[in-house]
Coordinates of C-alpha atoms in Angstrom, one line a residue:
X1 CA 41.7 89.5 7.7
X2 CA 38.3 91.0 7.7
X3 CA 35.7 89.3 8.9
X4 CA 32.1 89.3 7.3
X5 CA 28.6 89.6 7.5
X6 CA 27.1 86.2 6.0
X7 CA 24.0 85.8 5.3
X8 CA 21.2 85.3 8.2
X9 CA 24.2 85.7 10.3
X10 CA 22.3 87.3 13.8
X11 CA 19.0 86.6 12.1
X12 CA 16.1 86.8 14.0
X13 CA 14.8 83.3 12.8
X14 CA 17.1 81.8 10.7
X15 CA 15.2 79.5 7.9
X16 CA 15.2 76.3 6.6
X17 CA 17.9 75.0 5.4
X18 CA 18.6 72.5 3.0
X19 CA 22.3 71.3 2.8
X20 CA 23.8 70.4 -1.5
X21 CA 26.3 67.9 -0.8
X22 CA 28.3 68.7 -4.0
X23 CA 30.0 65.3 -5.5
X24 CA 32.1 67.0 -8.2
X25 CA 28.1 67.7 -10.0
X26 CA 27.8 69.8 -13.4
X27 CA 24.2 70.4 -12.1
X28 CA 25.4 71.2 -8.1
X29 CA 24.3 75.0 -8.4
X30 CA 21.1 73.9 -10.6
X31 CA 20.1 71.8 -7.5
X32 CA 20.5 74.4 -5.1
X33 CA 18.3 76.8 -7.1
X34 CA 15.7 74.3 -7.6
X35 CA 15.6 74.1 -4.2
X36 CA 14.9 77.5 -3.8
X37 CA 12.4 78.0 -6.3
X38 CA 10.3 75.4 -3.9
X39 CA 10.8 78.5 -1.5
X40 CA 13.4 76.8 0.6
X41 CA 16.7 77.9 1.6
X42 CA 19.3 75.9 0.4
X43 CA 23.6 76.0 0.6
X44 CA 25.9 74.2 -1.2
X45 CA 28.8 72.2 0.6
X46 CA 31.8 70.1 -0.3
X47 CA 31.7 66.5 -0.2
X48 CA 34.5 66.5 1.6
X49 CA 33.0 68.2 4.7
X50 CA 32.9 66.5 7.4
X51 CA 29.8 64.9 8.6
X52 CA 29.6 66.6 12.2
X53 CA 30.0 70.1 10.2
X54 CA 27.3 69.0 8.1
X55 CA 25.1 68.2 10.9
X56 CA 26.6 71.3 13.3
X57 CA 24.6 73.1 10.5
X58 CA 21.1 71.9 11.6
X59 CA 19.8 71.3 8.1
X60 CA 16.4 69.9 8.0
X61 CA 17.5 68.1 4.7
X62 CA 20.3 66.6 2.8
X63 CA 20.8 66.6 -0.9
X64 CA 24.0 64.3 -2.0
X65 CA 24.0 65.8 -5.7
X66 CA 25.5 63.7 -8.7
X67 CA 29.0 63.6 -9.5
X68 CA 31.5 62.6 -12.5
X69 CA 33.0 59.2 -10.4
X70 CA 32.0 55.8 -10.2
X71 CA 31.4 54.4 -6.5
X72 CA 34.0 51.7 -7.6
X73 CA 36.8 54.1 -8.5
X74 CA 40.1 54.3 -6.0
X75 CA 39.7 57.5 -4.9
X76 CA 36.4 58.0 -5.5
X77 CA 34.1 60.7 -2.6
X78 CA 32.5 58.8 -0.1
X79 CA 30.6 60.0 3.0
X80 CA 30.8 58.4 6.6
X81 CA 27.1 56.4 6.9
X82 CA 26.7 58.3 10.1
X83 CA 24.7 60.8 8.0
X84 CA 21.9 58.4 7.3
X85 CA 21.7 57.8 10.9
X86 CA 21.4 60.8 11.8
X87 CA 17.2 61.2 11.8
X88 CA 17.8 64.0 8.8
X89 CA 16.3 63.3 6.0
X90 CA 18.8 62.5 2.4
X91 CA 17.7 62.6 -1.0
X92 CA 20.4 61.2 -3.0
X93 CA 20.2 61.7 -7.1
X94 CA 22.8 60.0 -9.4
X95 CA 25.6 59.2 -7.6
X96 CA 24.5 60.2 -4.7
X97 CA 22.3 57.4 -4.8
X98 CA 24.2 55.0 -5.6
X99 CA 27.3 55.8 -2.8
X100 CA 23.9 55.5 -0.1
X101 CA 22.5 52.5 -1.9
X102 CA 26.6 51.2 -1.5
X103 CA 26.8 52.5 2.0
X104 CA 23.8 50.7 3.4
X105 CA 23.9 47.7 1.9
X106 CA 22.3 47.7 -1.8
X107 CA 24.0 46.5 -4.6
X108 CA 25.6 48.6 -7.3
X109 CA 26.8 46.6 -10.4
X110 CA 29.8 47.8 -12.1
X111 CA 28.2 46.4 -15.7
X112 CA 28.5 48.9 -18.3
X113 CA 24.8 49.0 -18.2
X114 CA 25.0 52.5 -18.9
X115 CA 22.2 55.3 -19.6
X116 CA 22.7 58.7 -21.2
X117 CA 20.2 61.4 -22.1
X118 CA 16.1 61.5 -22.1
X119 CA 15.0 58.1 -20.3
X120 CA 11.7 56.2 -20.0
X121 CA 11.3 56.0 -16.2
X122 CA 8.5 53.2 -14.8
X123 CA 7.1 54.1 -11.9
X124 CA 6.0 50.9 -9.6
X125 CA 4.2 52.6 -7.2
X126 CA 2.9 55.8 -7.9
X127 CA 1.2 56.7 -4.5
X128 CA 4.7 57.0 -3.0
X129 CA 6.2 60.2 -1.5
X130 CA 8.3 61.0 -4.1
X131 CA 5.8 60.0 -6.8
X132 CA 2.5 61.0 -5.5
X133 CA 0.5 62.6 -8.6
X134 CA 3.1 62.0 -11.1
X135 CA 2.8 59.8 -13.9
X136 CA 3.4 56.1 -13.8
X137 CA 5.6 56.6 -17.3
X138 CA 7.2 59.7 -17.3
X139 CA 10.4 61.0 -19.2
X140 CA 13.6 61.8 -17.1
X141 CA 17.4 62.2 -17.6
X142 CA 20.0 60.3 -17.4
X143 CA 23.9 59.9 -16.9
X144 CA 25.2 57.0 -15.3
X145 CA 27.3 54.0 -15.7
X146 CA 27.3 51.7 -12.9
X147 CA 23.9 50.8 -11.9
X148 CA 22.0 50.0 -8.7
X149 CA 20.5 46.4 -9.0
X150 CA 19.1 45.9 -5.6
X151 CA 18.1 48.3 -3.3
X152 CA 19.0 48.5 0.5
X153 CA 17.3 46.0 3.4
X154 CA 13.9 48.6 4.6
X155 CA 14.1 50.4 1.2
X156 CA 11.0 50.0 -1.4
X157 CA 11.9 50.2 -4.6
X158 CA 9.4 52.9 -6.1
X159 CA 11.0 53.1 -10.1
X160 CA 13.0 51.7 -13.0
X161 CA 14.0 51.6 -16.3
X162 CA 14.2 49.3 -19.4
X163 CA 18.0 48.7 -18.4
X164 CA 17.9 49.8 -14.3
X165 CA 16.2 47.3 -12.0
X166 CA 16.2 50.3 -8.9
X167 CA 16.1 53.2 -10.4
X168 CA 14.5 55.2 -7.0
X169 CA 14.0 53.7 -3.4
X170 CA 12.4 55.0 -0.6
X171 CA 12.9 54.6 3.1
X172 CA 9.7 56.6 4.7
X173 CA 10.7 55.0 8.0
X174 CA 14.4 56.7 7.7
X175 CA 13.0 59.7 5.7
X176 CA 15.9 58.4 3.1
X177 CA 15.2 58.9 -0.4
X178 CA 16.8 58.5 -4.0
X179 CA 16.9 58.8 -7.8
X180 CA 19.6 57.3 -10.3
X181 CA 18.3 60.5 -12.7
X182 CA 18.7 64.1 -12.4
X183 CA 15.2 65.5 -11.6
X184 CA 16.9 68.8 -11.0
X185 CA 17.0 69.5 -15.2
X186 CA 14.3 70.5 -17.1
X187 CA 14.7 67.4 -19.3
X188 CA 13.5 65.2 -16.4
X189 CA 9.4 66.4 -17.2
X190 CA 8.4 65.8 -13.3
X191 CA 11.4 66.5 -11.5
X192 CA 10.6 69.3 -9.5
X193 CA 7.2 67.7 -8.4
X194 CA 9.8 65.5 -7.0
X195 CA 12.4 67.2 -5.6
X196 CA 9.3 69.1 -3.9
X197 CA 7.4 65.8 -2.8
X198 CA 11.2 65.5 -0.8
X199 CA 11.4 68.6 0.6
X200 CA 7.5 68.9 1.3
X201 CA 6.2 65.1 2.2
X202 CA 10.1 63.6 2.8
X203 CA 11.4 66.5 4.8
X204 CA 8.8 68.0 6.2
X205 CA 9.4 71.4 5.0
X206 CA 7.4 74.3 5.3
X207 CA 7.7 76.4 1.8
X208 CA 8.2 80.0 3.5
X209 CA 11.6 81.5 1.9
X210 CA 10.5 84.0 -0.2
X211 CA 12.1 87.7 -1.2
X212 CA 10.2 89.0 2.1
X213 CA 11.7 86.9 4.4
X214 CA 15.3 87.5 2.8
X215 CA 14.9 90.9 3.3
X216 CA 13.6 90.7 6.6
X217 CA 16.6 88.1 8.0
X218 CA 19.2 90.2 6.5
X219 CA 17.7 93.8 7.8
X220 CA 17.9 91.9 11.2
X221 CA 21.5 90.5 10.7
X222 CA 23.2 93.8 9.4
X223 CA 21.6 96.1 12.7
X224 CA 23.0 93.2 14.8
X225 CA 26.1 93.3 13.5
X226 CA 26.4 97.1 12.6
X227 CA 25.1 98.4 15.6
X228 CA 25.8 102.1 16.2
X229 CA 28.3 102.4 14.1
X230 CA 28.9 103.5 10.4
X231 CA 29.5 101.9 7.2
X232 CA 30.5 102.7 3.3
X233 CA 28.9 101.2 0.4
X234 CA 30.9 100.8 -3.0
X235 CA 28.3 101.6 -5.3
X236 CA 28.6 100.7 -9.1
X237 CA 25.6 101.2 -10.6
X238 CA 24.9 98.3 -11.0
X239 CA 22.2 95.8 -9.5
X240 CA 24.3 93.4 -6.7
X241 CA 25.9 97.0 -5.1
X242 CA 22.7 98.6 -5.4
X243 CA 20.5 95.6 -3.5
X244 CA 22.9 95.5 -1.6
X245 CA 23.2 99.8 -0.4
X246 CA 19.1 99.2 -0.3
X247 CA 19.0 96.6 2.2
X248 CA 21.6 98.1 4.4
X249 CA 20.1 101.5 4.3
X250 CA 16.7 99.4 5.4
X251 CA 18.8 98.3 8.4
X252 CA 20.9 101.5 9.7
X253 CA 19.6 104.3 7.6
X254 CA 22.0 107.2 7.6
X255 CA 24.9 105.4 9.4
X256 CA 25.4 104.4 5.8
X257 CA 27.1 106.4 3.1
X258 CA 27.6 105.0 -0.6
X259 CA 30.7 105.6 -2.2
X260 CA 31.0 105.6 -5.7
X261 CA 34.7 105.4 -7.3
X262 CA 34.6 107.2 -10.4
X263 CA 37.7 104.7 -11.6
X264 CA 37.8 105.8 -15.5
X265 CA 36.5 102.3 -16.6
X266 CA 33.0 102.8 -16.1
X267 CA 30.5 102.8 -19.4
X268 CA 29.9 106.0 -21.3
X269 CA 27.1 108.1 -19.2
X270 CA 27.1 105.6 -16.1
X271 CA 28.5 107.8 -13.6
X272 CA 25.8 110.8 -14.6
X273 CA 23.3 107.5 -14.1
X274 CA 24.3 106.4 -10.6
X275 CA 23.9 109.8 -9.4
X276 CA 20.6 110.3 -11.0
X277 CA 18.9 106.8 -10.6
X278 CA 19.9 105.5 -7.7
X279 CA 20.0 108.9 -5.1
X280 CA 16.3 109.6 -6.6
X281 CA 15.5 106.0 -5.8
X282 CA 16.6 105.9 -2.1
X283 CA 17.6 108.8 -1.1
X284 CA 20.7 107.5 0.0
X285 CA 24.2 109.4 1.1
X286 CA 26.3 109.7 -1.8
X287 CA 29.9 110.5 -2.1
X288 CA 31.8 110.7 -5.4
X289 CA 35.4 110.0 -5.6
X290 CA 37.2 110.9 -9.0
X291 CA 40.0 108.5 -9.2
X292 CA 40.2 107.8 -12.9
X293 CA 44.4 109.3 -12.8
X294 CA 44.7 106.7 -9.7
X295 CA 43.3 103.4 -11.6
X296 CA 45.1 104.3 -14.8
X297 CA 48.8 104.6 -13.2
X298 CA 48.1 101.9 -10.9
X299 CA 47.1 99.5 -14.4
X300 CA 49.4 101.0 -16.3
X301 CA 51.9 98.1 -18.5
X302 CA 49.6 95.6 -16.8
X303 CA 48.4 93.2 -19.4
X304 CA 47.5 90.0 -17.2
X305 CA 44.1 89.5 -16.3
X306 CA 44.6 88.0 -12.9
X307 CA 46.7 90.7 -12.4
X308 CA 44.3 93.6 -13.4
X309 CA 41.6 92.4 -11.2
X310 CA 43.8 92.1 -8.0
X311 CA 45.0 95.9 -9.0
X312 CA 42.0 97.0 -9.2
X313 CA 40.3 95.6 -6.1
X314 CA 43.4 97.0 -3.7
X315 CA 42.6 100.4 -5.6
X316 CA 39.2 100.1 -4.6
X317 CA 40.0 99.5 -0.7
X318 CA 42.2 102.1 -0.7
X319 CA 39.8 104.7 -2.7
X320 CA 37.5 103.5 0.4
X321 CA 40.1 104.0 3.2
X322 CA 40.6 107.2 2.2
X323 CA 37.1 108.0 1.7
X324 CA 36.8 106.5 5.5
X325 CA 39.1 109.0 6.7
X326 CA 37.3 111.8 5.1
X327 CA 34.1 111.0 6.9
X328 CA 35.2 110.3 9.7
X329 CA 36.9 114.4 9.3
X330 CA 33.5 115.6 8.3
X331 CA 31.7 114.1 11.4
X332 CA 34.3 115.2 13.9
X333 CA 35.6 113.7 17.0
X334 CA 32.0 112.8 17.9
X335 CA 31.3 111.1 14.9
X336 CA 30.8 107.1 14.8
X337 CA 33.2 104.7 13.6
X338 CA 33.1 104.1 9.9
X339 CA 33.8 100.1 10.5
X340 CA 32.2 98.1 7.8
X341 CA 32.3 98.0 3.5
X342 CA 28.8 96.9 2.6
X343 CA 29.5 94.6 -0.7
X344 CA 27.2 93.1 -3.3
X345 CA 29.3 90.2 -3.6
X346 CA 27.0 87.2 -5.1
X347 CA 27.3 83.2 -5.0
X348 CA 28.8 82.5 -8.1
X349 CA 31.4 85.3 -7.3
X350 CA 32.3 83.0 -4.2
X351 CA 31.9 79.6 -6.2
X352 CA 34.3 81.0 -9.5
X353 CA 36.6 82.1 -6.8
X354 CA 37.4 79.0 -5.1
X355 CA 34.8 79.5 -2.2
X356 CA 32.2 78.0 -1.1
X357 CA 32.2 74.5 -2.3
X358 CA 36.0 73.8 -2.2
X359 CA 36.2 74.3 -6.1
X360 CA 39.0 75.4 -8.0
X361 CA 39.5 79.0 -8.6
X362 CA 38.5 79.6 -11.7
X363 CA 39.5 83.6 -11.5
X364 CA 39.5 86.2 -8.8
X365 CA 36.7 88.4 -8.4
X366 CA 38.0 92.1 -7.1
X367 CA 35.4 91.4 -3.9
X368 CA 36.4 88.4 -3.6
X369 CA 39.4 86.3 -4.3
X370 CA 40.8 90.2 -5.1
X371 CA 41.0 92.2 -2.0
X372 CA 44.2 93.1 0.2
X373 CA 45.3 90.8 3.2
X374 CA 45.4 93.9 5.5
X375 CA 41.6 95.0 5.1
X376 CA 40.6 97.6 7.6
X377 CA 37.0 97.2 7.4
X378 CA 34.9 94.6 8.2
X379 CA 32.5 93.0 5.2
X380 CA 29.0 93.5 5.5
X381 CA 27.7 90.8 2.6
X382 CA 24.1 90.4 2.7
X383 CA 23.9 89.0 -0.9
X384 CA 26.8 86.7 -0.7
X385 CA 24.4 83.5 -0.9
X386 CA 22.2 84.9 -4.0
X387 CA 21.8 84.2 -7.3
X388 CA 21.3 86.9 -9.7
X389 CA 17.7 86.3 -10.6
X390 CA 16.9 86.1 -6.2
X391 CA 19.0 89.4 -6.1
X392 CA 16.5 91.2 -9.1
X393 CA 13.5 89.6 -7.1
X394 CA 14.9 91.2 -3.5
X395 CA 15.5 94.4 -5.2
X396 CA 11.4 95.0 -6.6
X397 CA 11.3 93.7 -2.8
X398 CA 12.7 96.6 -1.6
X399 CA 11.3 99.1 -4.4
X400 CA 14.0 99.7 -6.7
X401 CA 13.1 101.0 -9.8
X402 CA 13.1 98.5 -12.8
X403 CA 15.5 100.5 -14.7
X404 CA 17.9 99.7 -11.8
X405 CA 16.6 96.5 -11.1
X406 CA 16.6 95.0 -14.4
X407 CA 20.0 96.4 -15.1
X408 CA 22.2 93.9 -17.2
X409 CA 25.1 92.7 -15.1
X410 CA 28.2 94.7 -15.8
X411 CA 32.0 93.6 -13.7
X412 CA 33.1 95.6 -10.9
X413 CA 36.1 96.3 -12.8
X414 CA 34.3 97.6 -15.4
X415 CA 35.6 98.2 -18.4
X416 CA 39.2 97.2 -17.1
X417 CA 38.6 93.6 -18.0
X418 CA 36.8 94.1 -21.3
X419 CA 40.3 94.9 -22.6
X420 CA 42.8 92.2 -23.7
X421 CA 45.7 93.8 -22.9
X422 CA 47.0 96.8 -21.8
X423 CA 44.2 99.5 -20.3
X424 CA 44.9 103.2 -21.6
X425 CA 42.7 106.2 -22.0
X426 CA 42.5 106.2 -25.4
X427 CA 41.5 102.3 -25.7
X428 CA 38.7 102.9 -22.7
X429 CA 37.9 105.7 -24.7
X430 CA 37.4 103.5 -28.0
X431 CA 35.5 100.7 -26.3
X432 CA 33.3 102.9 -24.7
X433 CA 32.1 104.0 -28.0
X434 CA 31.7 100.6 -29.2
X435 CA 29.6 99.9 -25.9
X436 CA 27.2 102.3 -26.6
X437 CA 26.7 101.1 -29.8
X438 CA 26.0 98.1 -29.1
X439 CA 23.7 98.7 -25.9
X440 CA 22.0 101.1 -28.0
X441 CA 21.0 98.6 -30.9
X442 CA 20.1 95.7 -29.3
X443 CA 17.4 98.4 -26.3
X444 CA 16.0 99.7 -30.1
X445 CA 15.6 95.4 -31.1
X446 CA 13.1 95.3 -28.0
X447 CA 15.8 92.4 -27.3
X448 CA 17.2 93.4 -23.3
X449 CA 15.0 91.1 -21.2
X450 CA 15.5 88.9 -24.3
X451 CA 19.5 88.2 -22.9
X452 CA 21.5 87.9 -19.6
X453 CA 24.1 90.4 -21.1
X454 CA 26.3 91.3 -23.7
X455 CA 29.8 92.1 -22.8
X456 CA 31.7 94.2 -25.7
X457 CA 36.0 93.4 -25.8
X458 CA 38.2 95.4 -27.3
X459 CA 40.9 92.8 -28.8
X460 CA 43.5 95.5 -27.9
X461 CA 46.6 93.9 -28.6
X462 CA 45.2 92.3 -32.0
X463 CA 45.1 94.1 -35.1
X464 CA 44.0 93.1 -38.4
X465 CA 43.9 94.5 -42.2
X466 CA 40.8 95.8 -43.2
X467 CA 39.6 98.6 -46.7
X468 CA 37.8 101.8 -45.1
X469 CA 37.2 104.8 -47.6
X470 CA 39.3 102.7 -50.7
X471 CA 42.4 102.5 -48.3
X472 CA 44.0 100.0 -46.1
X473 CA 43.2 100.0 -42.4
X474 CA 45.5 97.9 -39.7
X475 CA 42.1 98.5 -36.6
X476 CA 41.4 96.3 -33.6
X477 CA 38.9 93.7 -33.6
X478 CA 36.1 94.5 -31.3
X479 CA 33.9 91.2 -30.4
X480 CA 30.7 90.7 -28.7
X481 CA 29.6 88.4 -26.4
X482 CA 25.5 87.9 -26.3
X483 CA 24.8 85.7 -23.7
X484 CA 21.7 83.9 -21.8
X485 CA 22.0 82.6 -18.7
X486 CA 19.9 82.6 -15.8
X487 CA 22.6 83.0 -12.9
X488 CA 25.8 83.0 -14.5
X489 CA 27.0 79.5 -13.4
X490 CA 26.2 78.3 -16.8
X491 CA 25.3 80.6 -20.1
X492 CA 24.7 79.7 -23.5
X493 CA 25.4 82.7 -26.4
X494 CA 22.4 84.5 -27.6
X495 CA 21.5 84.1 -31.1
X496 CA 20.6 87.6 -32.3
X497 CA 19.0 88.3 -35.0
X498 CA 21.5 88.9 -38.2
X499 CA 20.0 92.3 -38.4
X500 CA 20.7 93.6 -35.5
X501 CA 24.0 92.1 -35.5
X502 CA 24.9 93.9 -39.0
X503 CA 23.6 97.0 -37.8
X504 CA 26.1 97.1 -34.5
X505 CA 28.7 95.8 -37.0
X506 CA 28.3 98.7 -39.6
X507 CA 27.7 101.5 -36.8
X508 CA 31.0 100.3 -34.7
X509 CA 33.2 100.1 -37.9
X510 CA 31.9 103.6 -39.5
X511 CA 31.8 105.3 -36.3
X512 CA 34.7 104.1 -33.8
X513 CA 37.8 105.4 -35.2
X514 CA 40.4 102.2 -35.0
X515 CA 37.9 99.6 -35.1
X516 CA 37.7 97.4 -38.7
X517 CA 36.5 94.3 -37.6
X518 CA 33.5 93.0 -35.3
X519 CA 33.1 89.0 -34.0
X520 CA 30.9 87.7 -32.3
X521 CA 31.8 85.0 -29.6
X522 CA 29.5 82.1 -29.6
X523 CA 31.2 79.9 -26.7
X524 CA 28.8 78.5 -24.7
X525 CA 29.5 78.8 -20.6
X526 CA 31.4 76.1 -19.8
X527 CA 34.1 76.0 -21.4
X528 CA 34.3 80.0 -21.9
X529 CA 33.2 82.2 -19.1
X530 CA 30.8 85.0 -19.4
X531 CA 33.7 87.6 -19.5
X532 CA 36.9 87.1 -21.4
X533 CA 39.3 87.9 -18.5

């Protein structure tokens, strides 16, 4: 298998780190990007890690998020208490707080005295690290059953509630910490005063991750790991690939050459925009490969998502490998090795795939979960632990433009997996045009900063009976999918305005032959994901 390129891998000074000790947590990711938005480096690991990996990490902090079990069920995630003996500071929220307050000692009552939602907190001594500045009645958010009722032997208890005797400790001696709430949500109105007072009193931290630094660890990773030799970018268009070509190209210059696979499934005028945009922007090598006849056979009679995606990412290796070869004829015998594919695979691509955090897979991503066992190039990932919004932030780091930059997010297998159902020319051809409508509309509402994006499906194995020009019509049902988000881990849909949604509706229906109908899918993220397939 190929190996990869993570991030700050060879770094010249690896940062900070903060360690997510994921417990099963809805809010596991929001922690981690809280985290970060204190301008420290955080990663997110499985519970059932074990501690000496944890610590082989040399974290200067540990976060033991909350999780869905109670301390007292059978097989419920523990931790060995070696980790608070450790001399590295823990902050544990929810149940992470209550499995330390179990581990060392404290008492956690299995009462039904349970708390749900917005929560008065009382704060009994307000000059302590965590609560230093904040008020002494302040609103947070809860979700908990079993409740802590005594705190640990050398822990003062700093908080409670009307129904929760210890709702936070603190050990300063230790440098332990904990919450019963979530201070990571917005609901809890001082929790990232908190979460900071940990990281920056608690911990110890220094706040100096920031957009510069990325770029500067990862410029010194990729040159140590590149070398003298060459490497191929697979450039979308869109802003993860692009980032990603940009930093590279900051590291080795012309050793790198973007590739851009002109696979058929692309939106209507984005090859003509990669070319433009991005080659003015950098200045980068740029070779196009017309392989729509390739990606149509290959996908041809494939209806199954899981399926399309893994099609489509071995297409996209190959399209590469062969692209390889060709450089490697055009620079001659003298030429350096083309040895690495430079990827703008992000953190929730590794998370929904099953990586990272020892989660389920929820569905492959074609760089990810999708790509051949017998890889001939090794990954260069330097986005890999990013969110989208750190990636937009790196990229105006690097002086992308904002067109680029602010691009909304659009699969690497494109219009492939807007499709239910089978993908044909003539059904790209007819979502393309509904695309365009859409995009169109909602840039002339003034409403694209306004949403994360807005996938369009083509429901191509669904038809329905519609009345167009006083006859009967049997069209497809085209549905959109508004979104806001501000990572993709969670979304909630976009509520347009009804004009601009009847406006899209009429213009898809009068102009895109086959189309009668248009939805609009108002599932929030979970249970639906962003995309349908």
């Amino acid at each position: 298998m190929a190996s990869t390129v993570a991030p700050n891998a060879a770094a010249s000074s690896a940062p900070d780190t903060v360690l997510v000790v994921d417990f099963g947590a809805q809010y596991a990711q929001l922690i981690a990007r809280r985290v970060r938005e204190a301008r420290v480096f955080s990663e997110i690991v499985p519970s059932t890690m074990p501690v000496a990996e944890m610590l082989a990490k040399k974290p200067k902090a540990i976060i033991l998020s909350g999780g869905p079990s109670s301390v007292y069920a059978e097989q419920a995630p523990t931790l060995d208490r070696a980790l608070f003996e450790a001399g590295v500071p823990v902050f544990g929220m929810c149940y992470g707080f209550q499995l330390m307050a179990q581990l060392l000692g404290g008492t956690v009552d299995n009462s039904g005295a349970r708390e749900y939602g917005r929560t008065e907190l009382h704060v009994g001594r307000a000059g302590s690290t965590l609560f230093e500045g904040t008020p002494t009645e302040q609103q947070v958010w809860m979700s908990h059953g079993d409740a802590c009722s005594a705190a640990p032997e050398g822990f003062a208890v700093t908080a409670s509630t009307d129904v929760v005797p210890v709702a936070a400790f603190e050990n300063d001696e230790k440098k332990l910490y904990g919450v019963q709430y979530h201070p990571e949500v917005l609901h809890s109105t001082h929790g990232q005063q908190v979460l900071e007072h940990f990281l920056y009193r608690g911990a110890g931290i220094e706040p100096s991750w920031t957009t510069g630094s990325i770029v500067e660890e990862q410029v010194a990773a990729i040159r140590a790991r590149v070398g003298d030799k060459r490497a191929i970018c697979g450039l979308s268009g869109g802003v993860d690939s692009a980032v990603a070509a940009a930093l590279v190209q900051k590291a080795v210059g012309s050793q790198l050459t973007c590739v851009y696979v002109d696979h058929g499934l692309m939106r209507k005028g984005e090859t003509e925009q990669v070319e433009k945009d991005f080659v003015a922007a950098t200045g980068v090598q740029l070779k196009v490969v017309d392989a729509e006849e390739r990606f149509l056979a290959a996908l041809a009679g494939v209806s199954d998502p899981e399926q399309k995606r893994k099609i489509i990412g071995r297409e996209f290796i190959r399209v590469f490998e062969q692209a390889q070869a060709e450089l490697v004829a055009e620079a001659g015998e003298e030429g350096a090795e083309v040895a690495f594919l430079v990827q703008g695979t992000l953190y929730p691509d590794v998370v929904e795939s099953g990586g990272g955090t020892g989660t389920a897979n929820i569905k492959s991503h074609h760089n990810v979960g999708g790509l051949p066992e017998d890889l001939e190039f090794e990954l260069v990932e330097p986005l890999r632990q990013l969110f989208k919004d750190e990636v937009r932030m790196v990229g105006q780091e690097l002086g992308l433009p904002e067109e680029i930059v602010q691009r909304q997010p659009f699969p690497g297998p494109g219009l492939g997996i807007r499709i239910i159902g089978e993908v044909t020319r003539e059904r790209l051809d007819l979502l393309r045009e509904a695309d365009a409508i859409a995009r169109e509309e909602l840039t002339a509402a003034g409403l694209d900063r306004d949403i994360w994006q807005c996938p369009v499906v083509l429901l191509a194995d669904v038809r329905s009976v519609g009345v167009q020009g006083d006859g009967r019509t049997y069209g497809h049902p085209i549905v959109l999918r508004p979104v806001s988000s501000e990572d993709a881990m969670t979304a909630d849909w976009s509520r347009l305005p009804y004009d601009v949604l009847a406006k899209i509706s009429t213009r898809i229906t009068n102009e895109v032959a086959d189309v009668n109908r248009v939805a609009v899918d108002i599932t929030s993220k979970p249970p639906g994901t962003i995309e349908w397939e």
